[in-house]
XYZ file of N, CA and C in Angstrom:
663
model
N -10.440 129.198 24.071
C -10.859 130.581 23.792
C -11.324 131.253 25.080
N -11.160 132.810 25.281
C -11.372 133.236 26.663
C -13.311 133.633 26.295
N -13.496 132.997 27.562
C -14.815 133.264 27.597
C -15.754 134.922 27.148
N -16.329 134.997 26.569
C -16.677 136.339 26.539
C -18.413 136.402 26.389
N -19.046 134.991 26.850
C -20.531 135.140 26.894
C -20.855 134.312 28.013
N -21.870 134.590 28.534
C -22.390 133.933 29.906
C -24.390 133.699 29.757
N -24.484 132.361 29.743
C -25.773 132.154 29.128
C -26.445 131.436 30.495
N -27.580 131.838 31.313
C -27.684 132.117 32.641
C -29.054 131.315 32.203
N -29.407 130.803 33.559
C -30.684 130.161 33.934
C -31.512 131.078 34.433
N -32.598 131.076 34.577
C -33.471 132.270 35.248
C -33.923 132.166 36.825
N -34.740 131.145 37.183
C -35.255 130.723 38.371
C -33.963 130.201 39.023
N -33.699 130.682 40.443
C -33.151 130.051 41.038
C -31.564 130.629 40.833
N -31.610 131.205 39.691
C -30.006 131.781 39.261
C -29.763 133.141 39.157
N -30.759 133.642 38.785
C -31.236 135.395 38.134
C -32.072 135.186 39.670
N -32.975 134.712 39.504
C -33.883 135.750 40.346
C -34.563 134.284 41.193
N -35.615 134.725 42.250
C -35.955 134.022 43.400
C -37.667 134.080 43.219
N -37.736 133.107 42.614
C -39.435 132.995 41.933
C -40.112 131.709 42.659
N -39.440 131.859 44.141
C -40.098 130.210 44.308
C -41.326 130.316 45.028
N -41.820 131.414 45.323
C -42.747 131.562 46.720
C -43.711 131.950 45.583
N -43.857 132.925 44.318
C -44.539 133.201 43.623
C -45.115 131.726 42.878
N -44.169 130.845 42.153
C -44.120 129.739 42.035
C -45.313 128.889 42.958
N -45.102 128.780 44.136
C -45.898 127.795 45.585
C -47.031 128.819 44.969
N -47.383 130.000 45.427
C -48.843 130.919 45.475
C -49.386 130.368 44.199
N -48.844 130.152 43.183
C -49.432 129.609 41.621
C -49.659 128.343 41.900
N -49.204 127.610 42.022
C -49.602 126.087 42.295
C -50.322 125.875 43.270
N -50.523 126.367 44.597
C -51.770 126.479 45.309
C -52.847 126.919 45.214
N -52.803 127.806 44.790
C -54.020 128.793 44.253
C -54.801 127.510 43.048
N -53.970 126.989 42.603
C -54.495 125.983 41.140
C -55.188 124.727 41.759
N -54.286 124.121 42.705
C -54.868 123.119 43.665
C -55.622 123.033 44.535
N -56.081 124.912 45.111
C -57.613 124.713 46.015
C -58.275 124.562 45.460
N -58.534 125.036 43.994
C -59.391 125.378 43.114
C -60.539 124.290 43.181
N -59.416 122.838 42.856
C -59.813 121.571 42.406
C -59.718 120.491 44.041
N -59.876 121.413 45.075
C -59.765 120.705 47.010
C -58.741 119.488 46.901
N -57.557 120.240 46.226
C -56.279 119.443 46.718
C -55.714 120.050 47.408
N -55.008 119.235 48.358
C -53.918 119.472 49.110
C -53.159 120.837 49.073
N -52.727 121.956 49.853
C -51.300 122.624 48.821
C -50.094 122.054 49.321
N -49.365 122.636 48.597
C -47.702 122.299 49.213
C -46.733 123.054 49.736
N -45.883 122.477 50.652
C -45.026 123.635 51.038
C -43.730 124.098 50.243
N -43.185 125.111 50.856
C -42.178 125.555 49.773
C -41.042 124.822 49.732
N -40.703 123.518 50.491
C -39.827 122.945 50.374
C -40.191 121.954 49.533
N -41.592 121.172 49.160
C -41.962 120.630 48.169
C -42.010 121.454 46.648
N -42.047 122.391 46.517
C -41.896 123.528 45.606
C -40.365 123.420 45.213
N -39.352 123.703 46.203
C -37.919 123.459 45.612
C -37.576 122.554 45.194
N -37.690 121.130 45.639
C -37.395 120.089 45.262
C -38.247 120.032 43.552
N -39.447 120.445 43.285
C -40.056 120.545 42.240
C -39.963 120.791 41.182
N -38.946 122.106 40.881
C -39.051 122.922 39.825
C -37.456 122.730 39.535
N -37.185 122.692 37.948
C -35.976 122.820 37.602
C -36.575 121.937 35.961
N -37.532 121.379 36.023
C -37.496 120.800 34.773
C -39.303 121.369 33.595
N -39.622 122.780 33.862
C -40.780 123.105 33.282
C -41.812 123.106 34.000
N -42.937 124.574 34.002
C -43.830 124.180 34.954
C -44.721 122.814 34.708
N -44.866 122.802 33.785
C -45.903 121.103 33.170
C -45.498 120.550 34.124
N -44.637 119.423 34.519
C -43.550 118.784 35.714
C -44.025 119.366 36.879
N -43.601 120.494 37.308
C -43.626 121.133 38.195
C -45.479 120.590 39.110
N -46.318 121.139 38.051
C -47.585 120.470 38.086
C -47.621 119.357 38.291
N -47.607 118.678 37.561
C -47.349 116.935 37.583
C -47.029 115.954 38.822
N -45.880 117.039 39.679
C -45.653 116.588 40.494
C -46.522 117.079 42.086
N -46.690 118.248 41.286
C -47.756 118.651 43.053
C -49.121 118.486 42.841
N -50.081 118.144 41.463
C -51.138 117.417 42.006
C -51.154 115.818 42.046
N -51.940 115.226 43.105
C -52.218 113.809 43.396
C -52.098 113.240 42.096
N -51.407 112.088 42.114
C -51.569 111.177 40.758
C -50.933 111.894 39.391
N -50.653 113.146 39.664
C -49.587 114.106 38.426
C -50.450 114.069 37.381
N -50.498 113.424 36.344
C -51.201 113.281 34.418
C -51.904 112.417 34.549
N -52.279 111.955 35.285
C -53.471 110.583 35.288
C -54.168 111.129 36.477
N -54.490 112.027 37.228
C -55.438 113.068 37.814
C -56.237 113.234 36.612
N -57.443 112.752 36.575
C -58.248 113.707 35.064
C -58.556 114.573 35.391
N -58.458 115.800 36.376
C -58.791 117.130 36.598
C -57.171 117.590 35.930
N -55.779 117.269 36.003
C -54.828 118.034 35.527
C -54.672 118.909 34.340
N -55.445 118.594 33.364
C -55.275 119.701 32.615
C -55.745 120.782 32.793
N -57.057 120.819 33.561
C -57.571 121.724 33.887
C -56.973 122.690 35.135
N -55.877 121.736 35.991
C -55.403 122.655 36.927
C -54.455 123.205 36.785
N -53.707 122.606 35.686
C -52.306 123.015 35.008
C -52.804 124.016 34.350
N -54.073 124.577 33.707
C -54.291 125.486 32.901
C -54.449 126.869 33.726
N -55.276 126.403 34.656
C -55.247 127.574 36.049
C -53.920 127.566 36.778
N -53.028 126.927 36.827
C -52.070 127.639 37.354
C -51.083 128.679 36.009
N -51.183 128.506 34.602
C -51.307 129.263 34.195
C -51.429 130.523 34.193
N -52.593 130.525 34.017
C -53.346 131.763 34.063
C -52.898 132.985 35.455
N -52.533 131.900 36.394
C -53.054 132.650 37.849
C -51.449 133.418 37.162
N -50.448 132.202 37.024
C -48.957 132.879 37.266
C -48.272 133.733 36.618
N -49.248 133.944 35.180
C -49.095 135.150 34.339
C -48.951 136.276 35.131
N -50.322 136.518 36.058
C -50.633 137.529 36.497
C -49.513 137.743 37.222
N -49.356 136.730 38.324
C -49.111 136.914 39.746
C -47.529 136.527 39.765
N -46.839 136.675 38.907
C -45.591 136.224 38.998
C -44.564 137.073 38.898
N -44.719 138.181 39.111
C -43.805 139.482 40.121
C -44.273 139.654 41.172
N -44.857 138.683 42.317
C -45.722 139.414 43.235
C -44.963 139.664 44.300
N -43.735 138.532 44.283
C -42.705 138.377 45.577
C -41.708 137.641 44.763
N -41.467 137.890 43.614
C -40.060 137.454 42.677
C -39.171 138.702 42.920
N -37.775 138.314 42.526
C -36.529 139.770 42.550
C -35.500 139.030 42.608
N -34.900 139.578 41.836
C -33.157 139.526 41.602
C -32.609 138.598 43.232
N -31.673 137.802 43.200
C -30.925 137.576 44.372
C -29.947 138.544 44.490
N -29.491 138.839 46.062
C -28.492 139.441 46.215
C -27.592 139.728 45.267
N -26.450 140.796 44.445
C -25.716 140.826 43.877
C -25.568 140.952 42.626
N -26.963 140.238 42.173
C -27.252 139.927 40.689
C -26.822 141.238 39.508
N -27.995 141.868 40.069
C -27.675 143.116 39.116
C -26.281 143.764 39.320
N -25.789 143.996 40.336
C -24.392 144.371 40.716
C -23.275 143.748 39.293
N -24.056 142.494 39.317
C -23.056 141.597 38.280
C -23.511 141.649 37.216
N -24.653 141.679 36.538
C -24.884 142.156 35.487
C -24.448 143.360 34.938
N -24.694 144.555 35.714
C -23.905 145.718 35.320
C -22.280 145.425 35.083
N -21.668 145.005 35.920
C -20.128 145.217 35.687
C -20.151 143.709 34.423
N -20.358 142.856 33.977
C -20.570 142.242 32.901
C -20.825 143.109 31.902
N -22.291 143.241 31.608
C -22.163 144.666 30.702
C -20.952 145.680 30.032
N -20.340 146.087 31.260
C -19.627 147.456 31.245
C -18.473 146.910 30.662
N -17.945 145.872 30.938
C -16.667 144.808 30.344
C -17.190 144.160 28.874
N -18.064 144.399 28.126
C -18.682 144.170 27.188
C -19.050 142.901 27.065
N -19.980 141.558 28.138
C -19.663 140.709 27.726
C -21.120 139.957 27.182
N -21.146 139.452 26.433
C -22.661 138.727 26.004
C -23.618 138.124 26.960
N -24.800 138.215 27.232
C -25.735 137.576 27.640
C -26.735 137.115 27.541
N -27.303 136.034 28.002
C -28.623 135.419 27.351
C -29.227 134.908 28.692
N -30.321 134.523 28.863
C -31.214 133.584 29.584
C -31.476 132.589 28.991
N -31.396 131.440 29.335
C -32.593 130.552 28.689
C -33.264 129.688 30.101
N -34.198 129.436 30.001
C -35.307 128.889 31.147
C -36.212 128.014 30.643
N -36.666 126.967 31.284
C -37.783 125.912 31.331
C -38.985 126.466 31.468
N -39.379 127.784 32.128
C -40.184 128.497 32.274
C -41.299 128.721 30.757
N -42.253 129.159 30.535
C -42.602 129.198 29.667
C -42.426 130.024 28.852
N -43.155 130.489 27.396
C -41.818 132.038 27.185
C -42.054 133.305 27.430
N -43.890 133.195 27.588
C -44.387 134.508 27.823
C -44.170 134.876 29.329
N -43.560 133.983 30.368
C -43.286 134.511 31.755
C -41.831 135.090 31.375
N -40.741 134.281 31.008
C -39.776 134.419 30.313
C -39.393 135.954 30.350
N -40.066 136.286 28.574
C -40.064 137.416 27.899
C -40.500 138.482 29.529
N -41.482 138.533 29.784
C -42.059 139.509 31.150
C -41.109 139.606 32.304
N -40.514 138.632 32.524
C -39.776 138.794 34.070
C -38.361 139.507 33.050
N -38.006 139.133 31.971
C -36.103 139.556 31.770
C -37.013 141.137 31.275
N -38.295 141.361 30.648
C -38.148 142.652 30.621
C -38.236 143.376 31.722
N -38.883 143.165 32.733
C -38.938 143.975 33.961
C -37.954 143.986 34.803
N -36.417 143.061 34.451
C -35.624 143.335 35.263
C -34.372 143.848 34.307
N -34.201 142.972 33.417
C -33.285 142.795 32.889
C -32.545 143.298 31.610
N -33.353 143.634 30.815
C -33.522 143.940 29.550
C -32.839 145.004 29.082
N -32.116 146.037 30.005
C -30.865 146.527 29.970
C -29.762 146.032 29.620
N -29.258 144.765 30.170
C -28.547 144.100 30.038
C -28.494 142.772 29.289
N -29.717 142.316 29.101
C -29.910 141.829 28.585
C -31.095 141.353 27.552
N -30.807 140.861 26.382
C -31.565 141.154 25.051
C -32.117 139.937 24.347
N -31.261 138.591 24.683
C -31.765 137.463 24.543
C -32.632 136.602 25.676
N -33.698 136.260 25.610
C -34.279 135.616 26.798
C -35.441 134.415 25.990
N -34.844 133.230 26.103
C -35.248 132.256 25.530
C -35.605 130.930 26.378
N -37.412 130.804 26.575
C -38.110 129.951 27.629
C -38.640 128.963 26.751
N -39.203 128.212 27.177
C -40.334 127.249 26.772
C -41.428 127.167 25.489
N -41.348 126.656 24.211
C -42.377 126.934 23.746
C -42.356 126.068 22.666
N -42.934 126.108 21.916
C -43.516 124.907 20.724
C -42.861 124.798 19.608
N -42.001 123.812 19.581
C -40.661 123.639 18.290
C -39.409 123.323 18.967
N -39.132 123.834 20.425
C -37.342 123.902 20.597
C -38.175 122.702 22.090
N -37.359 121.910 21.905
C -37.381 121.073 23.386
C -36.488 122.022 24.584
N -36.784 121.753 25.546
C -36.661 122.183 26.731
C -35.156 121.480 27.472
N -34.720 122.581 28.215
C -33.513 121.471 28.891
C -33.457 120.505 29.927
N -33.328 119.612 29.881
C -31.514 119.515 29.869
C -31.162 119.579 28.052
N -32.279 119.601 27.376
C -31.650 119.372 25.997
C -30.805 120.590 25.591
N -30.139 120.708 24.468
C -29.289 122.086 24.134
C -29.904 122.885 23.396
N -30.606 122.716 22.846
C -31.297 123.558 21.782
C -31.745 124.493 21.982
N -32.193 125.335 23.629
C -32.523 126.445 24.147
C -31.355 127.252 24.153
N -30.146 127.006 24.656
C -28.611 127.100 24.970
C -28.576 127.251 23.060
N -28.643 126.455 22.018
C -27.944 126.537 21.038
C -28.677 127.294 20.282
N -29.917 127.869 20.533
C -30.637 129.015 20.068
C -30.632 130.572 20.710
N -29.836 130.407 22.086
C -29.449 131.491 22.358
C -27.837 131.663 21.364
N -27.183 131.013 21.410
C -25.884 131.118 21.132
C -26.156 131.557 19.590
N -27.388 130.927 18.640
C -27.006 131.700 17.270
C -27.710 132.656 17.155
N -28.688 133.200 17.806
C -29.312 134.991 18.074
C -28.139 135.471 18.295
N -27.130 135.377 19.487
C -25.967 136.009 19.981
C -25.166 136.297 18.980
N -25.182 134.817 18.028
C -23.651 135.533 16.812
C -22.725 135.369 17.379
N -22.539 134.069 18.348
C -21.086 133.327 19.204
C -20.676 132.836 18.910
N -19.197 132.524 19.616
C -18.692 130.758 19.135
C -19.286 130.109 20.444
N -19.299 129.020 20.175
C -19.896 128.199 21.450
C -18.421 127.949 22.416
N -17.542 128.442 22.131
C -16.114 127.890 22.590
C -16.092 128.993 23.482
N -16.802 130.086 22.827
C -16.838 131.591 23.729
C -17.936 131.339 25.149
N -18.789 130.367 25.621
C -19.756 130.518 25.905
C -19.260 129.852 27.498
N -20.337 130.466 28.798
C -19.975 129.299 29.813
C -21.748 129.750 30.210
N -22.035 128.277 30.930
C -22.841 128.292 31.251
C -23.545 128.260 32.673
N -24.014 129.266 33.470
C -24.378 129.784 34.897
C -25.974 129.457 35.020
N -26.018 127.980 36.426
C -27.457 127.615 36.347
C -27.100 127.231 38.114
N -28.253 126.458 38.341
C -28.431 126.829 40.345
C -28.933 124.897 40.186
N -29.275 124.075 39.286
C -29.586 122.707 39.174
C -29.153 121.548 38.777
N -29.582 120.478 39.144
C -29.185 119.224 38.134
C -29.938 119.491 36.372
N -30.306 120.162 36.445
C -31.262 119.746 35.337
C -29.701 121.019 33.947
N -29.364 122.042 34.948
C -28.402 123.444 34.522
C -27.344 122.263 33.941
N -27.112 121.405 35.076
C -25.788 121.117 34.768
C -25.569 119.519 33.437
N -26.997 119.088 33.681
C -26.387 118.016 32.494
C -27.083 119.176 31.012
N -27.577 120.044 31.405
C -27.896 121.270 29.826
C -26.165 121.576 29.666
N -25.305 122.014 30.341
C -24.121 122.387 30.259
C -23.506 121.180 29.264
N -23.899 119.849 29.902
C -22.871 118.585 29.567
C -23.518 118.460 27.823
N -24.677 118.519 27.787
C -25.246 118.323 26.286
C -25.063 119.138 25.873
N -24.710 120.617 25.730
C -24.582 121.635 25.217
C -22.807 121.745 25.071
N -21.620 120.976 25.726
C -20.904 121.323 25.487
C -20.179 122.492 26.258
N -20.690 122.635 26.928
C -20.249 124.539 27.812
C -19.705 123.804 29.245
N -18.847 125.032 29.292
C -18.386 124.852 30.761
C -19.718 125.028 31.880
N -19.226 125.079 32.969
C -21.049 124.991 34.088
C -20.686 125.716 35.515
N -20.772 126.774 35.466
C -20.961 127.518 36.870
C -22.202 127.261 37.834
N -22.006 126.542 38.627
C -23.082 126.221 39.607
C -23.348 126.778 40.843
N -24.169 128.337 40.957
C -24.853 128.969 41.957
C -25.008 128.064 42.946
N -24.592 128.105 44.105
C -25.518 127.929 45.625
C -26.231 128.646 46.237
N -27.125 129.520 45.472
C -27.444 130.679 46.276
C -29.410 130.052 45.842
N -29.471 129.297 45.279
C -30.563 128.640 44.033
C -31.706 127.675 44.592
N -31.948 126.847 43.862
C -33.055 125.792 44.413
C -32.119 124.446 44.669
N -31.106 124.240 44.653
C -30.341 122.865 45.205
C -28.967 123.365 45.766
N -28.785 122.400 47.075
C -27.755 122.559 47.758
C -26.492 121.806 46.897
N -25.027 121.931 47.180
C -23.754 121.735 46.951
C -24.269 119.543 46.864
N -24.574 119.133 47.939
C -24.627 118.561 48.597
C -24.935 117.957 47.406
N -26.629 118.063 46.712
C -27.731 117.319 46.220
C -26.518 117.877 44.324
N -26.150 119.135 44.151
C -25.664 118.684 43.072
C -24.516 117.872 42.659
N -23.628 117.533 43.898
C -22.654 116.743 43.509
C -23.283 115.359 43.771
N -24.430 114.794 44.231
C -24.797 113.808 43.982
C -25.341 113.208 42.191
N -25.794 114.704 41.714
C -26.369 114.349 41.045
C -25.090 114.787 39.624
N -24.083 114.241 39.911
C -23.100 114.491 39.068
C -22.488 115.652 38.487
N -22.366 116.547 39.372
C -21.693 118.001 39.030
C -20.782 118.282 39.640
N -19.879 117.536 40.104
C -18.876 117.398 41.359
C -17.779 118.357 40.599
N -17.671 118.296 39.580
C -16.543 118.934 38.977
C -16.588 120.276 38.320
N -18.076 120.803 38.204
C -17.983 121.945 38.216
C -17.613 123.160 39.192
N -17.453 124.368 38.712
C -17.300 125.314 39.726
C -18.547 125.916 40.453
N -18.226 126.032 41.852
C -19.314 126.358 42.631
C -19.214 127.552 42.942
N -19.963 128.657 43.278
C -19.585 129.628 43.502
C -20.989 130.732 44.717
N -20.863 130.507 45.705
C -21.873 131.115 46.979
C -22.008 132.208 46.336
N -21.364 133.430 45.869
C -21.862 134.855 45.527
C -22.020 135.156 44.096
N -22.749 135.617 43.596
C -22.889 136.868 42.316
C -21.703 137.240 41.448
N -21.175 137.483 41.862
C -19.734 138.451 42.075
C -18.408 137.795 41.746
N -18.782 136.309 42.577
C -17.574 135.571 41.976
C -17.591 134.593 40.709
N -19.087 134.989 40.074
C -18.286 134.917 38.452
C -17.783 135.252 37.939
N -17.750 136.750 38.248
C -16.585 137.588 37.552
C -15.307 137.047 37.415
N -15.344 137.081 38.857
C -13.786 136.628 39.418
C -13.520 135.586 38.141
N -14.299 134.269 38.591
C -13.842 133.170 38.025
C -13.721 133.138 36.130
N -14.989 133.843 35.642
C -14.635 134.300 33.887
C -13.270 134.781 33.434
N -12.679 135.604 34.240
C -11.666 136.527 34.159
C -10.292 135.444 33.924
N -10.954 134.650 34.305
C -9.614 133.288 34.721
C -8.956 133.176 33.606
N -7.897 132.869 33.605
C -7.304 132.290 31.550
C -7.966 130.994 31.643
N -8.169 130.242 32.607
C -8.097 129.003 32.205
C -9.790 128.448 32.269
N -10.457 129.544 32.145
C -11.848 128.898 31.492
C -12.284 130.038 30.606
């Protein structure tokens, strides 16, 4: 079936939330005179929920007995502070609009939590897009499908209609459990390099925005 929906990752794929990301997790970890981290410990970090994300940048992760308490303040801080230096990557919207205009379905779904979620696709996106489905209590998180298979029945799709556009390892085995084809951004939080290690060798890669189009348009996905 020719593709006619595109169900997108948020961080790292949509938009560039990693420095806002580091300011939240530092800000949480002076709090409690840990360490902070740099933003290359931050990339390597994130792709599987902020909980994780936490876990991994304070000392000792869940057996820290201060973590709940710092996981709760980074919370709080990143509600606030999480448009502070986030925005679209190059092209994005360029491609969202001409998607749109070609009538084609869209969704988010993200590890993110849902109330950042819901806030970042309305302040950018929400023109274009109407489904935006994060983190929250009942649907497990990806790599599982159930974020992906709860966007797809809000949408009113076939899943045969669907491909799936993410920037991670975590995007691409959600693709493999979900069944969907897997467009893999380099523009994101992992290099070519680190996702064909981590078994995505066979998806399509694509450096720009723009050349999803290209590649949707294809007969043969």
């Amino acid at each position: 079936m020719k593709c006619n929906t595109i169900i997108f990752d948020l961080d790292g794929t949509l938009l560039n939330t990693l420095e806002d990301l580091m300011d939240s997790v530092n800000y949480a970890l002076s709090q409690y005179g840990m360490p902070k981290r740099e933003l290359e410990e931050i990339r390597h970090f994130v792709g599987n929920g902020v909980e994780r994300l936490m876990e991994l940048s304070v000392p000792d992760g869940k057996n820290n007995p201060v973590f709940q308490e710092a996981f709760a303040c980074f919370k709080e801080h990143y509600l606030i502070h999480c448009n502070d230096k986030t925005g679209p990557y190059p092209h994005i919207m360029e491609l969202l609009e001409a998607l749109h205009d070609k009538g084609y379905n869209m969704a988010i779904v993200s590890n993110k939590y849902m109330n950042a979620v819901k806030e970042l696709n309305e302040l950018y996106f929400s023109r274009f897009i109407k489904v935006a489905i994060g983190e929250s209590a009942g649907i497990r998180k990806k790599p599982a499908p159930d974020t992906v298979e709860e966007a797809i029945r809000q949408l009113g799709v076939s899943k045969d209609s669907c491909v799936y556009v993410g920037d991670s390892e975590v995007d691409h085995m959600t693709a493999v459990n979900s069944g969907l084809r897997c467009i893999s951004c380099l523009w994101g939080f992992r290099t070519k390099e680190e996702l064909i290690k981590a078994g995505a060798g066979n998806n399509i890669f694509v450096t720009d925005p723009m050349q999803i189009l290209e590649v949707i348009q294809e007969e043969e996905l």
